[in-house]
Amino acid sequence: MEPKTIFHQIYISNWDSQLATEFINVPDENAIIAVSIDPPKHFTIKVYEKSNLIDSFISQPIKIKNDGAILIIIIWDGNHIVDLMLGKNKIDNYKNKNIIEIEAVRNKIIKSNIYDEPNILEKCSEWMAWRKKYYSRPKPLSKKNTILKSESEQKRELKESIMSLVDLHNDVFIANKRYKLADIYSLLRRLLFWPDETDKNKIYSPLLIRVAGYENLPLPVYATPSKNSVKDLAKIQIVIQIQIDNQMASTNQKDERMIIMDLQEWLSQPIITTKNKIYRVKDLLFDSANSWGAHNDQSIPFFLDKTRNINILSDNFLFILIKNISEVAIDLGKYISNKME
């Protein structure tokens, strides 16, 4: 496995009663980086390559003072784990018997309604201008024998799509009817995926974003911005971006590091980054719908497969992320619908 720095964020709840738990199982090309908590309360990191254990690191004893989120940073030099950090704290190996106390970032709702914020228009202005440019008026018809839908019809379709998403969210994420995930993949792509301007072959026109363009509305969310600049990302072979309490965006501010940004800015943030590619949330929307939703391809894109194989506690990251995207889409869909009335 090549030298790299791996970032991962987990949520700690009731540390004193925490039993042995595998928190993270991050796949790399031919490798797995597994992070677990083992009695007597230390972190264990194991690196497997082609199913063979090639290195391990057992930390000094850890004490987490409170419930909340902790950023794990693992530095791999190509042969060994050379550094482990929990937040800003450098962690020694098990030979150091001193207990290190760490304060987690508390996960509580600081601000409960983003639409009450006075600066959402300013924070979303760049993407509002983009939507105004592309969706403020119907595009000319490009196909013969077609009729352009009215704006009122498209707004009705948005309301009905959000109602469908609410039902599917309840079925999949509450009633655990996971066989309906295919419908969510398709619906999220229909609502939220837009092609890059450089990709002339994709002509998707996402319903929620399009109607927001008609109405010239902001699509604000609270989210934690990527910590790395494009320059930094070029130096890091793989970065796993997982945010506070596995909730990457919300209409409630749950942490001071969550800032207001436009939905499209959040969907453009990276999940996995290599030297040659940045895999974004919007890319995952497109790939998941093609693999299991609107299409059912025989192959799965490489980075989508990596995302679904990141395990967090009892579930995989893809499932948690799709749940979060669904909840954000529902909130913003209702917001747009209320503004249209």
Coordinates of C-alpha atoms in Angstrom, one line a residue:
M1 CA 0.0 0.0 0.0
E2 CA 1.4 3.4 -1.0
P3 CA 2.2 6.1 1.6
K4 CA -0.9 8.1 2.5
T5 CA -2.8 10.0 5.2
I6 CA -6.2 8.7 6.1
F7 CA -8.9 10.9 7.8
H8 CA -11.9 9.4 9.4
Q9 CA -14.4 10.7 11.9
I10 CA -16.4 8.6 14.4
Y11 CA -19.0 9.3 17.0
I12 CA -18.4 8.2 20.6
S13 CA -21.4 7.4 22.9
N14 CA -21.0 6.4 26.5
W15 CA -17.3 5.6 26.5
D16 CA -17.2 4.1 29.9
S17 CA -19.5 1.3 28.9
Q18 CA -17.9 0.8 25.5
L19 CA -17.0 -2.8 24.8
A20 CA -14.8 -4.1 22.1
T21 CA -16.1 -2.6 18.8
E22 CA -14.8 -2.4 15.3
F23 CA -15.5 1.2 14.4
I24 CA -14.1 1.5 10.9
N25 CA -13.3 -0.8 8.0
V26 CA -11.8 1.3 5.2
P27 CA -11.0 -0.4 2.0
D28 CA -8.1 0.6 -0.2
E29 CA -7.1 -1.0 -3.5
N30 CA -5.8 -4.3 -2.1
A31 CA -5.9 -3.4 1.5
I32 CA -8.2 -2.9 4.5
I33 CA -7.5 -0.5 7.3
A34 CA -9.5 -1.7 10.4
V35 CA -9.9 0.5 13.5
S36 CA -11.3 -1.0 16.7
I37 CA -11.6 -0.2 20.4
D38 CA -10.5 -2.9 22.7
P39 CA -10.4 -3.3 26.4
P40 CA -8.8 -1.7 28.4
K41 CA -10.0 1.2 26.2
H42 CA -7.3 1.6 23.6
F43 CA -7.5 1.9 19.9
T44 CA -6.2 -0.9 17.7
I45 CA -5.4 -0.3 14.0
K46 CA -4.7 -3.2 11.7
V47 CA -3.7 -3.0 8.1
Y48 CA -4.4 -6.0 5.8
E49 CA -3.1 -6.5 2.3
K50 CA -4.7 -9.3 0.2
S51 CA -6.1 -10.6 3.5
N52 CA -2.7 -10.8 5.2
L53 CA -2.0 -8.7 8.3
I54 CA 1.0 -6.5 7.4
D55 CA 1.1 -4.0 10.3
S56 CA -0.8 -3.2 13.5
F57 CA -0.7 -0.4 16.1
I58 CA -2.0 -0.5 19.6
S59 CA -2.4 2.8 21.3
Q60 CA -1.7 4.0 24.8
P61 CA -4.8 3.9 27.1
I62 CA -7.5 6.4 26.0
K63 CA -10.2 8.2 28.1
I64 CA -12.9 10.0 26.1
K65 CA -14.4 12.7 28.5
N66 CA -17.8 13.1 26.8
D67 CA -20.0 11.9 24.0
G68 CA -19.3 13.4 20.6
A69 CA -17.3 13.2 17.4
I70 CA -13.5 12.5 17.1
L71 CA -11.4 12.9 14.0
I72 CA -8.9 10.0 13.5
I73 CA -5.8 10.7 11.4
I74 CA -3.6 7.7 10.4
I75 CA -0.3 8.3 8.7
W76 CA 1.0 5.3 6.7
D77 CA 4.6 5.5 5.3
G78 CA 4.1 2.6 2.9
N79 CA 5.3 -0.1 5.3
H80 CA 4.1 1.0 8.8
I81 CA 1.7 3.1 10.7
V82 CA 4.0 6.0 11.7
D83 CA 1.5 8.2 13.5
L84 CA -2.0 8.2 15.0
M85 CA -3.8 11.3 16.0
L86 CA -7.2 11.7 17.7
G87 CA -8.3 15.2 17.0
K88 CA -5.3 17.4 17.9
N89 CA -3.8 14.8 20.2
K90 CA -0.8 12.7 19.1
I91 CA -1.2 9.1 20.4
D92 CA 1.7 7.0 21.5
N93 CA 1.7 3.2 21.3
Y94 CA 0.9 0.7 24.1
K95 CA 4.3 1.1 25.7
N96 CA 3.2 4.4 27.1
K97 CA 1.0 3.4 30.0
N98 CA -0.2 6.9 30.7
I99 CA -3.9 7.5 30.1
I100 CA -4.5 10.3 27.6
E101 CA -7.8 12.2 28.1
I102 CA -9.5 13.5 24.9
E103 CA -12.5 15.8 24.7
A104 CA -14.9 14.9 21.8
V105 CA -16.7 17.5 19.9
R106 CA -20.2 17.6 21.3
N107 CA -23.0 16.8 18.9
K108 CA -25.9 19.0 19.9
I109 CA -28.2 21.2 17.9
I110 CA -26.8 24.8 18.2
K111 CA -29.3 26.4 15.7
S112 CA -32.5 24.6 14.9
N113 CA -33.7 26.2 11.7
I114 CA -31.4 27.3 8.9
Y115 CA -34.2 29.2 7.2
D116 CA -34.2 31.7 10.1
E117 CA -30.6 32.6 9.3
P118 CA -30.3 36.1 7.9
N119 CA -27.4 35.4 5.5
I120 CA -28.6 32.3 3.5
L121 CA -29.0 34.4 0.4
E122 CA -25.4 35.6 0.6
K123 CA -24.1 32.1 1.4
C124 CA -26.0 30.5 -1.5
S125 CA -25.6 33.4 -4.0
E126 CA -23.0 31.7 -6.3
W127 CA -25.2 28.6 -6.9
M128 CA -28.4 30.7 -7.0
A129 CA -26.8 32.6 -9.9
W130 CA -25.9 29.3 -11.5
R131 CA -29.5 28.0 -11.2
K132 CA -30.8 31.3 -12.6
K133 CA -28.5 30.9 -15.6
Y134 CA -29.5 27.3 -16.4
Y135 CA -33.1 27.0 -14.9
S136 CA -34.7 30.4 -14.6
R137 CA -36.7 29.7 -17.8
P138 CA -37.6 26.6 -19.7
K139 CA -35.1 25.4 -22.2
P140 CA -36.1 25.2 -25.9
L141 CA -37.2 21.7 -26.9
S142 CA -34.5 19.7 -28.4
K143 CA -36.6 16.8 -29.6
K144 CA -39.3 16.7 -32.2
N145 CA -42.9 15.8 -31.3
T146 CA -42.5 16.8 -27.6
I147 CA -44.5 19.3 -25.5
L148 CA -42.8 21.4 -22.9
K149 CA -44.2 20.9 -19.4
S150 CA -45.6 24.0 -17.7
E151 CA -43.8 25.4 -14.6
S152 CA -46.9 24.6 -12.5
E153 CA -46.8 21.0 -13.7
Q154 CA -43.2 20.7 -12.7
K155 CA -43.8 22.2 -9.3
R156 CA -46.6 19.6 -8.7
E157 CA -44.2 16.9 -9.7
L158 CA -41.7 18.1 -7.2
K159 CA -44.3 18.0 -4.4
E160 CA -45.3 14.5 -5.4
S161 CA -41.7 13.4 -5.6
I162 CA -41.0 14.7 -2.1
M163 CA -44.1 12.9 -0.8
S164 CA -42.8 9.7 -2.4
L165 CA -39.3 10.2 -0.9
V166 CA -40.9 10.6 2.6
D167 CA -42.7 7.3 2.2
L168 CA -39.6 5.5 0.9
H169 CA -37.5 7.0 3.7
N170 CA -39.9 5.6 6.3
D171 CA -39.9 2.2 4.6
V172 CA -36.2 1.9 4.1
F173 CA -34.6 3.6 7.1
I174 CA -37.3 3.1 9.7
A175 CA -39.1 -0.1 8.7
N176 CA -35.8 -1.5 7.3
K177 CA -37.3 -2.5 4.0
R178 CA -33.9 -2.2 2.2
Y179 CA -35.2 -3.8 -1.0
K180 CA -36.8 -0.4 -1.7
L181 CA -33.4 1.3 -1.8
A182 CA -33.4 1.0 -5.6
D183 CA -36.4 3.4 -5.7
I184 CA -34.5 5.9 -3.5
Y185 CA -31.4 5.8 -5.8
S186 CA -33.6 6.6 -8.8
L187 CA -35.5 9.3 -7.1
L188 CA -32.5 11.1 -5.6
R189 CA -30.9 11.2 -9.1
R190 CA -34.1 12.6 -10.5
L191 CA -34.2 15.3 -7.8
L192 CA -30.5 16.2 -7.4
F193 CA -28.0 15.1 -10.0
W194 CA -26.8 17.6 -12.5
P195 CA -24.0 17.0 -15.1
D196 CA -20.7 18.9 -15.1
E197 CA -20.6 21.6 -17.7
T198 CA -17.7 19.9 -19.3
D199 CA -19.7 16.7 -19.8
K200 CA -21.8 17.3 -22.9
N201 CA -23.1 13.8 -23.0
K202 CA -25.2 14.1 -19.9
I203 CA -28.3 16.2 -20.1
Y204 CA -30.0 15.6 -16.7
S205 CA -32.1 18.4 -15.3
P206 CA -32.7 17.7 -11.6
L207 CA -36.2 18.5 -10.5
L208 CA -35.6 20.0 -7.1
I209 CA -32.7 22.1 -8.3
R210 CA -34.6 23.1 -11.5
V211 CA -37.7 24.3 -9.5
A212 CA -35.4 26.2 -7.1
G213 CA -34.0 27.9 -10.2
Y214 CA -37.5 28.8 -11.4
E215 CA -38.3 30.4 -8.0
N216 CA -34.8 31.9 -7.5
L217 CA -34.6 30.2 -4.1
P218 CA -31.5 29.4 -2.0
L219 CA -30.9 25.8 -1.0
P220 CA -29.1 26.2 2.3
V221 CA -27.6 23.4 4.4
Y222 CA -25.3 23.2 7.4
A223 CA -22.3 21.1 6.5
T224 CA -18.6 20.7 7.5
P225 CA -16.5 21.9 4.6
S226 CA -13.7 19.7 3.3
K227 CA -10.5 20.4 5.3
N228 CA -8.2 20.1 2.3
S229 CA -7.6 22.5 -0.6
V230 CA -7.2 21.2 -4.1
K231 CA -3.4 21.7 -3.7
D232 CA -3.5 19.5 -0.5
L233 CA -5.6 16.8 -2.2
A234 CA -3.0 16.4 -4.9
K235 CA -0.5 15.2 -2.2
I236 CA -2.8 12.7 -0.5
Q237 CA -3.5 9.5 -2.3
I238 CA -6.8 8.7 -0.5
V239 CA -8.9 10.7 1.8
I240 CA -12.1 9.4 3.4
Q241 CA -14.3 12.3 4.3
I242 CA -16.9 11.3 7.0
Q243 CA -18.4 14.1 9.0
I244 CA -19.9 14.8 12.4
D245 CA -22.0 11.8 13.7
N246 CA -22.1 10.5 10.2
Q247 CA -24.5 13.3 9.3
M248 CA -22.8 15.2 6.5
A249 CA -25.4 17.9 6.0
S250 CA -28.5 19.1 7.9
T251 CA -30.9 22.0 8.2
N252 CA -29.9 22.0 11.9
Q253 CA -26.5 23.1 13.0
K254 CA -25.1 20.3 15.2
D255 CA -21.5 21.5 15.5
E256 CA -19.6 24.8 15.4
R257 CA -17.6 23.6 12.4
M258 CA -20.8 23.2 10.4
I259 CA -21.2 26.3 8.2
I260 CA -24.0 27.4 5.8
M261 CA -23.4 26.4 2.2
D262 CA -25.6 25.7 -0.8
L263 CA -26.9 22.2 -1.3
Q264 CA -25.0 22.1 -4.7
E265 CA -21.8 23.1 -3.0
W266 CA -22.2 20.3 -0.5
L267 CA -23.1 17.7 -3.2
S268 CA -19.8 18.8 -4.9
Q269 CA -17.7 17.9 -1.8
P270 CA -15.3 14.9 -2.0
I271 CA -15.9 11.5 -0.5
I272 CA -12.8 9.8 -1.8
T273 CA -9.8 11.6 -3.3
T274 CA -6.9 10.1 -5.2
K275 CA -4.1 11.7 -7.2
N276 CA -6.2 11.3 -10.3
K277 CA -9.8 11.7 -9.3
I278 CA -12.1 13.5 -6.8
Y279 CA -15.2 11.3 -6.1
R280 CA -18.0 13.6 -5.0
V281 CA -21.4 13.1 -3.3
K282 CA -23.0 14.0 -6.7
D283 CA -21.0 11.3 -8.4
L284 CA -22.3 8.8 -5.9
L285 CA -25.9 9.8 -6.7
F286 CA -25.3 9.2 -10.4
D287 CA -23.4 5.9 -10.0
S288 CA -25.8 4.4 -7.4
A289 CA -28.8 5.1 -9.7
N290 CA -27.0 3.5 -12.6
S291 CA -25.9 0.5 -10.7
W292 CA -29.0 -0.4 -8.7
G293 CA -31.8 2.1 -9.5
A294 CA -32.9 3.5 -12.9
H295 CA -30.5 1.1 -14.5
N296 CA -29.1 -2.2 -13.3
D297 CA -25.6 -2.4 -14.9
Q298 CA -23.6 -5.6 -14.6
S299 CA -20.6 -3.6 -13.3
I300 CA -20.1 -1.2 -10.3
P301 CA -17.9 1.9 -10.6
F302 CA -14.7 1.5 -8.6
F303 CA -15.3 4.3 -6.1
L304 CA -18.9 3.4 -5.5
D305 CA -17.7 0.0 -4.5
K306 CA -15.2 1.5 -2.2
T307 CA -17.8 3.7 -0.6
R308 CA -20.2 0.8 0.1
N309 CA -17.4 -1.2 1.6
I310 CA -16.6 1.4 4.3
N311 CA -18.1 0.0 7.4
I312 CA -19.1 2.3 10.3
L313 CA -20.4 0.5 13.4
S314 CA -23.3 -1.7 12.3
D315 CA -23.8 -0.2 8.8
N316 CA -21.9 0.8 5.6
F317 CA -21.2 4.4 4.7
L318 CA -23.2 4.3 1.5
F319 CA -26.4 3.5 3.4
I320 CA -25.8 6.2 6.0
L321 CA -25.0 8.8 3.3
I322 CA -28.0 7.9 1.2
K323 CA -30.2 8.3 4.3
N324 CA -28.7 11.7 5.0
I325 CA -29.1 12.9 1.4
S326 CA -32.8 11.7 1.5
E327 CA -33.4 13.7 4.7
V328 CA -31.8 16.9 3.3
A329 CA -33.8 16.5 0.1
I330 CA -37.0 16.1 2.0
D331 CA -36.4 19.2 4.1
L332 CA -35.4 21.4 1.1
G333 CA -38.3 20.0 -1.0
K334 CA -40.8 21.0 1.7
Y335 CA -39.1 24.4 2.0
I336 CA -39.5 25.0 -1.8
S337 CA -43.1 23.8 -1.7
N338 CA -44.0 26.2 1.1
K339 CA -42.4 29.1 -0.7
M340 CA -44.4 28.3 -3.9
E341 CA -47.7 28.5 -2.0

